[in-house]
Amino acid sequence: MHHAVIAATGLFTPPNAISNEELVESFNLYVERFNADNAEAIAAGDVVALQPSSPEFILKASGIRSRFVMNKTGIVDPAVMRPAIPERPNEELSILAEMAVTAARQAIEAWGKPVERIDAVLCAASNMQRAYPAMAIEIQNALGIGGFGFDMNVACSSATFGIKTAADFIASGSARAVLMVNPEICSGHLNFKDRDSHFIFGDVATAVIVERADDAQGGWDILGTRLKTVFSNNIRNNFGFLNNAAPEGIGKPDKLFVQEGRKVFREVVPMVSQMILEHAGDLDLDPQGLKRLWLHQANINMNDMIGRKVLGRDPTPEENVIILDDYANTSSAGSIIAFHSHSVDMTSGDLGLICSFGAGYSAGTVFVRKR
Ligand code: CO8
C-alpha cells in the first residue's frame, strides 16, 4: 500500500462579482414588477404577493457579502434573473471544462512536473454540463493527459470524495498521480427568483493533484480519509434526463436547487461534528491540536458551530478559515478554495482538516499533515 500526498492545488475565480446590494436591488425590482403585474389576483387572494429580500438578512443569516459568477448581466437583469451562458459548438472546449482546465494548469504549474506523470483525471462537482461524454475526459484531452478520466457527483462533498478516490487509487497502485478538478457553475442551477435561496451560491473551479508519497517533494501527507452519506430530501434538485420523458412536461419548479435550510442546518452540524471527532479519534489525533480547519463554505454560523465543537473552544479566524464572505457557497470547491488560499504559511508537522458536507446528505473528512 502506498501513501498519498496532496501535492498541489489551483483556483480559477470568475472575473465578475455581485455584491449582496446589487443582487437584492435586482431581486426587489423583480418583486415590485411581479406584485404590480399581479395586483388584482393578489387583492383577490388568488396569488401570494412576493416579499423583498435584504442585504442585512443575507449577511446575518449566511455570512455572505458577495459572490463570483460566470455571467453577471443576466443574473442582475430583473427581466432575466439567470446567467446568460450561450451554448458552444462541440468543437470548442465547453465552459465547465475551460474553468477546470484553468484551475488545473495552475495546480500543474505549482506541482512543477510534466502532465505525462498524471495517470487519471477526476471531475468531481455538483453538476455536470451534459450527460456524456464525461467532463473529465474532455479536461484530460485538453491538458494532454494520458490514462483515464471519469466524473463523480456527490454535491457539495464531491471534492473530498474525489480526494479519497484519488488516494485509494494511489494506495492500490492504480495511479501514481491523480488530477481532481471541481468546476462549479452553481448560478446555473440556482433560482434567482427565490427569496430563500437567491443569495446562496457562486461560481468557481478548483484543482488538486494527489500523488504517491515516494514521488512527492513537500505537500501534505493524507493521514486519513472518511466518507459518509445519509439520504435526505432536504436539499434536492430534480433536473435530469427523464424530465423530457415526463408526460406532464417540466411541471413543478423543482428542477433547480431547493432546500429546507433550517433542517439542513440542524441535522448536518451534529452529523459532521461527530464524524470529525470520531475520525480524529480513530487516527489517534487530538482535534484540539489541529492548526487549521478548511471546512465546507455554506454558512458562517454552521462553520462557527462545527469549529467550536471540534476544537472545544471558539476558533480564531486563522484556525477556522472563512472564504464564503467573498465567494458564497461554491459547493464542492469551497473547502478547497479555503485550503488553497490559506495553507502556505503552515510549517512542517502542522495538522489540518479538509471537510465537506452537503446534499445527500454527504460528508467527507480528509486529515492532512504538512510535510
Ligand atoms: N431576505 C429577507 N428575509 C428573508 C430572506 C431574504 N432573502 N429569506 C428568508 N427571509 C426571512 C424568512 O421569510 C423568515 O421570516 P419569518 O421568520 O418571518 O418566517 C426569516 O427570514 C428566517 O428564514 P430562514 O429560517 O429560512 O433563515 P435561516 O436563518 O435559516 O437562514 C439559510 C437561511 C442561510 C439558508 C440557512 O438556513 C442555512 O444556511 N442553512 C444551511 C444550508 C446549507 O448548508 N445547505 C447546503 C446546501 S449546498 C449543497 O449541498 C450543494 C447542493 C448542490 C449545489 C447547488 C448549487 C446551486
Short mmCIF file of N, CA and C and ligand atoms in Angstrom, two decimals, residues 24 27-28 51-58 60-64 125-127 153-157 184-191 194-203 234-237 256-266 268-269 296-302 329-332 357-362, ligand 1:
data_model
loop_
_atom_site.label_atom_id
_atom_site.label_comp_id
_atom_site.label_asym_id
_atom_site.label_seq_id
_atom_site.Cartn_x
_atom_site.Cartn_y
_atom_site.Cartn_z
N VAL A 24 -29.71 42.11 -4.41
CA VAL A 24 -31.00 42.44 -3.79
C VAL A 24 -31.72 43.51 -4.60
N PHE A 27 -33.35 41.73 -7.41
CA PHE A 27 -34.42 40.86 -6.89
C PHE A 27 -35.63 41.70 -6.50
N ASN A 28 -35.39 42.82 -5.81
CA ASN A 28 -36.51 43.63 -5.35
C ASN A 28 -37.24 44.32 -6.50
N GLN A 51 -42.27 38.86 -1.24
CA GLN A 51 -41.63 39.73 -0.24
C GLN A 51 -40.24 40.12 -0.72
N PRO A 52 -39.82 41.35 -0.39
CA PRO A 52 -38.46 41.75 -0.81
C PRO A 52 -37.37 41.03 -0.02
N SER A 53 -36.19 41.00 -0.60
CA SER A 53 -35.00 40.46 0.07
C SER A 53 -34.24 41.61 0.72
N SER A 54 -33.21 41.30 1.51
CA SER A 54 -32.42 42.39 2.12
C SER A 54 -30.97 41.97 2.33
N PRO A 55 -30.03 42.89 2.03
CA PRO A 55 -28.61 42.56 2.22
C PRO A 55 -28.29 42.27 3.68
N GLU A 56 -29.00 42.93 4.59
CA GLU A 56 -28.74 42.73 6.03
C GLU A 56 -29.11 41.30 6.42
N PHE A 57 -30.25 40.80 5.92
CA PHE A 57 -30.65 39.42 6.24
C PHE A 57 -29.60 38.44 5.70
N ILE A 58 -29.18 38.66 4.47
CA ILE A 58 -28.25 37.71 3.84
C ILE A 58 -26.96 37.63 4.65
N LYS A 60 -26.42 38.44 7.81
CA LYS A 60 -26.63 37.90 9.15
C LYS A 60 -26.90 36.39 9.11
N ALA A 61 -27.75 35.95 8.15
CA ALA A 61 -28.14 34.53 8.12
C ALA A 61 -27.04 33.63 7.55
N SER A 62 -26.16 34.20 6.69
CA SER A 62 -25.21 33.33 6.00
C SER A 62 -23.75 33.74 6.11
N GLY A 63 -23.47 35.01 6.35
CA GLY A 63 -22.09 35.50 6.34
C GLY A 63 -21.59 35.88 4.96
N ILE A 64 -22.48 35.73 3.95
CA ILE A 64 -22.06 36.02 2.56
C ILE A 64 -22.21 37.52 2.28
N ALA A 125 -17.93 17.28 -9.10
CA ALA A 125 -18.67 18.54 -8.97
C ALA A 125 -20.16 18.24 -8.79
N SER A 126 -20.92 19.28 -8.41
CA SER A 126 -22.34 19.04 -8.11
C SER A 126 -23.23 19.08 -9.34
N ASN A 127 -22.72 19.48 -10.47
CA ASN A 127 -23.49 19.38 -11.71
C ASN A 127 -22.55 19.30 -12.89
N ASN A 153 -20.25 12.84 -8.83
CA ASN A 153 -21.09 13.89 -8.26
C ASN A 153 -21.60 13.47 -6.90
N VAL A 154 -21.13 14.16 -5.87
CA VAL A 154 -21.68 13.96 -4.53
C VAL A 154 -22.01 15.36 -3.98
N ALA A 155 -22.57 16.21 -4.86
CA ALA A 155 -22.95 17.58 -4.50
C ALA A 155 -21.79 18.30 -3.80
N CYS A 156 -22.07 18.97 -2.68
CA CYS A 156 -21.04 19.78 -2.02
C CYS A 156 -19.85 18.95 -1.54
N SER A 157 -20.03 17.64 -1.40
CA SER A 157 -18.94 16.80 -0.89
C SER A 157 -18.09 16.20 -1.98
N GLU A 184 -17.51 24.48 -10.75
CA GLU A 184 -18.88 24.66 -10.24
C GLU A 184 -19.50 25.92 -10.84
N ILE A 185 -20.52 25.74 -11.68
CA ILE A 185 -21.33 26.90 -12.12
C ILE A 185 -22.64 26.79 -11.35
N CYS A 186 -22.57 27.11 -10.06
CA CYS A 186 -23.75 26.98 -9.20
C CYS A 186 -24.86 27.93 -9.65
N SER A 187 -24.48 29.07 -10.26
CA SER A 187 -25.50 30.03 -10.70
C SER A 187 -26.43 29.42 -11.75
N GLY A 188 -25.97 28.38 -12.44
CA GLY A 188 -26.80 27.72 -13.46
C GLY A 188 -27.91 26.89 -12.86
N HIS A 189 -27.77 26.48 -11.61
CA HIS A 189 -28.87 25.70 -11.00
C HIS A 189 -29.44 26.38 -9.76
N LEU A 190 -29.29 27.69 -9.73
CA LEU A 190 -29.87 28.46 -8.63
C LEU A 190 -31.09 29.23 -9.14
N ASN A 191 -32.16 29.26 -8.35
CA ASN A 191 -33.37 30.01 -8.72
C ASN A 191 -33.25 31.42 -8.17
N ASP A 194 -36.07 33.07 -6.15
CA ASP A 194 -36.48 32.50 -4.87
C ASP A 194 -35.77 33.25 -3.74
N ARG A 195 -36.56 33.99 -2.94
CA ARG A 195 -36.01 34.83 -1.87
C ARG A 195 -35.19 34.04 -0.86
N ASP A 196 -35.61 32.79 -0.58
CA ASP A 196 -34.94 31.99 0.44
C ASP A 196 -33.54 31.55 0.03
N SER A 197 -33.30 31.47 -1.28
CA SER A 197 -32.00 30.88 -1.69
C SER A 197 -31.25 31.69 -2.74
N HIS A 198 -31.78 32.83 -3.18
CA HIS A 198 -31.17 33.50 -4.35
C HIS A 198 -29.76 34.00 -4.08
N PHE A 199 -29.38 34.09 -2.81
CA PHE A 199 -28.09 34.67 -2.44
C PHE A 199 -27.02 33.63 -2.15
N ILE A 200 -27.38 32.34 -2.16
CA ILE A 200 -26.53 31.33 -1.52
C ILE A 200 -25.24 31.00 -2.30
N PHE A 201 -25.31 30.93 -3.64
CA PHE A 201 -24.21 30.28 -4.37
C PHE A 201 -23.39 31.21 -5.26
N GLY A 202 -22.19 30.74 -5.61
CA GLY A 202 -21.31 31.42 -6.55
C GLY A 202 -20.61 30.39 -7.43
N ASP A 203 -19.88 30.88 -8.44
CA ASP A 203 -19.19 30.02 -9.41
C ASP A 203 -17.68 30.06 -9.18
N ASN A 234 -33.89 17.05 2.01
CA ASN A 234 -33.88 18.46 2.41
C ASN A 234 -33.05 19.36 1.51
N ILE A 235 -32.19 18.78 0.68
CA ILE A 235 -31.51 19.56 -0.36
C ILE A 235 -31.69 18.74 -1.64
N ARG A 236 -32.34 19.31 -2.62
CA ARG A 236 -32.69 18.49 -3.78
C ARG A 236 -32.75 19.34 -5.05
N ASN A 237 -32.49 18.68 -6.18
CA ASN A 237 -32.64 19.30 -7.49
C ASN A 237 -33.10 18.19 -8.42
N LEU A 256 -34.50 23.20 -10.23
CA LEU A 256 -33.37 23.98 -9.77
C LEU A 256 -33.17 23.64 -8.30
N PHE A 257 -32.17 24.25 -7.68
CA PHE A 257 -31.86 23.97 -6.27
C PHE A 257 -33.03 24.34 -5.35
N VAL A 258 -33.43 23.43 -4.49
CA VAL A 258 -34.39 23.74 -3.42
C VAL A 258 -33.88 23.12 -2.12
N GLN A 259 -34.17 23.77 -1.01
CA GLN A 259 -33.74 23.18 0.26
C GLN A 259 -34.61 23.63 1.42
N GLU A 260 -34.57 22.86 2.49
CA GLU A 260 -35.13 23.24 3.78
C GLU A 260 -33.93 23.66 4.62
N GLY A 261 -33.54 24.93 4.48
CA GLY A 261 -32.27 25.40 5.04
C GLY A 261 -32.14 25.17 6.54
N ARG A 262 -33.23 25.45 7.28
CA ARG A 262 -33.19 25.28 8.74
C ARG A 262 -32.92 23.83 9.15
N LYS A 263 -33.66 22.89 8.45
CA LYS A 263 -33.48 21.46 8.77
C LYS A 263 -32.06 21.02 8.43
N VAL A 264 -31.56 21.51 7.30
CA VAL A 264 -30.19 21.15 6.91
C VAL A 264 -29.23 21.57 8.01
N PHE A 265 -29.39 22.80 8.44
CA PHE A 265 -28.53 23.34 9.50
C PHE A 265 -28.57 22.44 10.74
N ARG A 266 -29.80 22.16 11.19
CA ARG A 266 -29.99 21.39 12.44
C ARG A 266 -29.44 19.98 12.35
N VAL A 268 -27.24 18.65 9.87
CA VAL A 268 -25.88 18.43 9.34
C VAL A 268 -24.80 18.81 10.36
N VAL A 269 -25.02 19.88 11.13
CA VAL A 269 -23.98 20.31 12.09
C VAL A 269 -23.60 19.18 13.06
N HIS A 296 -16.24 23.07 4.58
CA HIS A 296 -17.15 23.45 3.50
C HIS A 296 -17.71 24.85 3.79
N GLN A 297 -17.89 25.62 2.75
CA GLN A 297 -18.25 27.03 2.94
C GLN A 297 -19.69 27.26 2.50
N ALA A 298 -20.64 26.99 3.42
CA ALA A 298 -22.05 27.24 3.09
C ALA A 298 -22.60 28.35 3.94
N ASN A 299 -22.23 28.37 5.22
CA ASN A 299 -22.88 29.29 6.15
C ASN A 299 -21.94 29.54 7.33
N ILE A 300 -21.69 30.80 7.62
CA ILE A 300 -20.74 31.16 8.68
C ILE A 300 -21.14 30.57 10.04
N ASN A 301 -22.45 30.54 10.29
CA ASN A 301 -22.90 30.06 11.61
C ASN A 301 -22.66 28.54 11.75
N MET A 302 -22.83 27.82 10.63
CA MET A 302 -22.54 26.37 10.66
C MET A 302 -21.06 26.16 10.95
N ASN A 329 -21.42 30.17 -1.29
CA ASN A 329 -21.29 28.71 -1.30
C ASN A 329 -20.91 28.30 -2.73
N THR A 330 -19.76 27.70 -2.89
CA THR A 330 -19.34 27.24 -4.22
C THR A 330 -19.37 25.72 -4.28
N SER A 331 -20.28 25.14 -3.50
CA SER A 331 -20.48 23.69 -3.48
C SER A 331 -19.15 22.97 -3.22
N SER A 332 -18.80 21.99 -4.05
CA SER A 332 -17.64 21.15 -3.75
C SER A 332 -16.34 21.93 -3.62
N PHE A 357 -19.52 19.03 3.43
CA PHE A 357 -20.84 18.48 3.80
C PHE A 357 -21.89 19.14 2.94
N GLY A 358 -22.95 18.39 2.65
CA GLY A 358 -23.99 18.97 1.79
C GLY A 358 -25.03 17.97 1.40
N ALA A 359 -25.59 18.17 0.19
CA ALA A 359 -26.73 17.38 -0.27
C ALA A 359 -26.37 15.90 -0.26
N GLY A 360 -27.39 15.11 -0.01
CA GLY A 360 -27.22 13.65 0.05
C GLY A 360 -28.08 13.05 1.16
N TYR A 361 -27.80 13.48 2.48
CA TYR A 361 -26.66 14.24 2.92
C TYR A 361 -25.36 13.50 2.62
N SER A 362 -24.29 14.28 2.51
CA SER A 362 -22.98 13.68 2.30
C SER A 362 -21.95 14.48 3.10
N1 CO8 B 1 -34.34 38.48 2.74
C1 CO8 B 1 -35.02 38.81 3.88
N2 CO8 B 1 -35.66 37.92 4.66
C2 CO8 B 1 -35.62 36.62 4.28
C3 CO8 B 1 -34.94 36.19 3.12
C4 CO8 B 1 -34.30 37.19 2.34
N3 CO8 B 1 -33.62 36.87 1.23
N4 CO8 B 1 -35.06 34.86 3.02
C5 CO8 B 1 -35.79 34.44 4.05
N5 CO8 B 1 -36.14 35.51 4.84
C6 CO8 B 1 -36.94 35.51 6.06
C7 CO8 B 1 -37.87 34.31 6.12
O1 CO8 B 1 -39.09 34.59 5.46
C8 CO8 B 1 -38.04 34.13 7.62
O2 CO8 B 1 -39.01 35.04 8.10
P1 CO8 B 1 -40.01 34.61 9.29
O3 CO8 B 1 -39.12 34.35 10.49
O4 CO8 B 1 -40.87 35.81 9.44
O5 CO8 B 1 -40.71 33.38 8.82
C9 CO8 B 1 -36.69 34.57 8.21
O6 CO8 B 1 -36.07 35.37 7.19
C10 CO8 B 1 -35.78 33.39 8.55
O7 CO8 B 1 -35.71 32.49 7.42
P2 CO8 B 1 -34.95 31.12 7.46
O8 CO8 B 1 -35.40 30.35 8.66
O9 CO8 B 1 -35.05 30.47 6.12
O10 CO8 B 1 -33.45 31.67 7.65
P3 CO8 B 1 -32.20 30.97 8.29
O11 CO8 B 1 -31.76 31.75 9.44
O12 CO8 B 1 -32.38 29.50 8.48
O13 CO8 B 1 -31.10 31.15 7.12
C11 CO8 B 1 -30.07 29.83 5.40
C12 CO8 B 1 -31.31 30.60 5.84
C13 CO8 B 1 -28.94 30.83 5.18
C14 CO8 B 1 -30.39 29.14 4.08
C15 CO8 B 1 -29.66 28.81 6.48
O14 CO8 B 1 -30.76 28.05 6.89
C16 CO8 B 1 -28.59 27.85 6.00
O15 CO8 B 1 -27.52 28.23 5.56
N6 CO8 B 1 -28.83 26.54 6.14
C17 CO8 B 1 -27.87 25.51 5.74
C18 CO8 B 1 -27.89 25.41 4.28
C19 CO8 B 1 -26.84 24.52 3.72
O16 CO8 B 1 -25.75 24.36 4.20
N7 CO8 B 1 -27.16 23.93 2.63
C20 CO8 B 1 -26.26 23.15 1.92
C21 CO8 B 1 -26.66 23.31 0.53
S1 CO8 B 1 -25.39 23.19 -0.53
C22 CO8 B 1 -25.20 21.59 -1.17
O17 CO8 B 1 -25.31 20.59 -0.60
C23 CO8 B 1 -24.87 21.55 -2.59
C24 CO8 B 1 -26.05 21.34 -3.41
C25 CO8 B 1 -25.62 21.35 -4.81
C26 CO8 B 1 -25.18 22.72 -5.26
C27 CO8 B 1 -26.32 23.54 -5.73
C28 CO8 B 1 -25.84 24.73 -6.49
C29 CO8 B 1 -26.98 25.68 -6.87
#
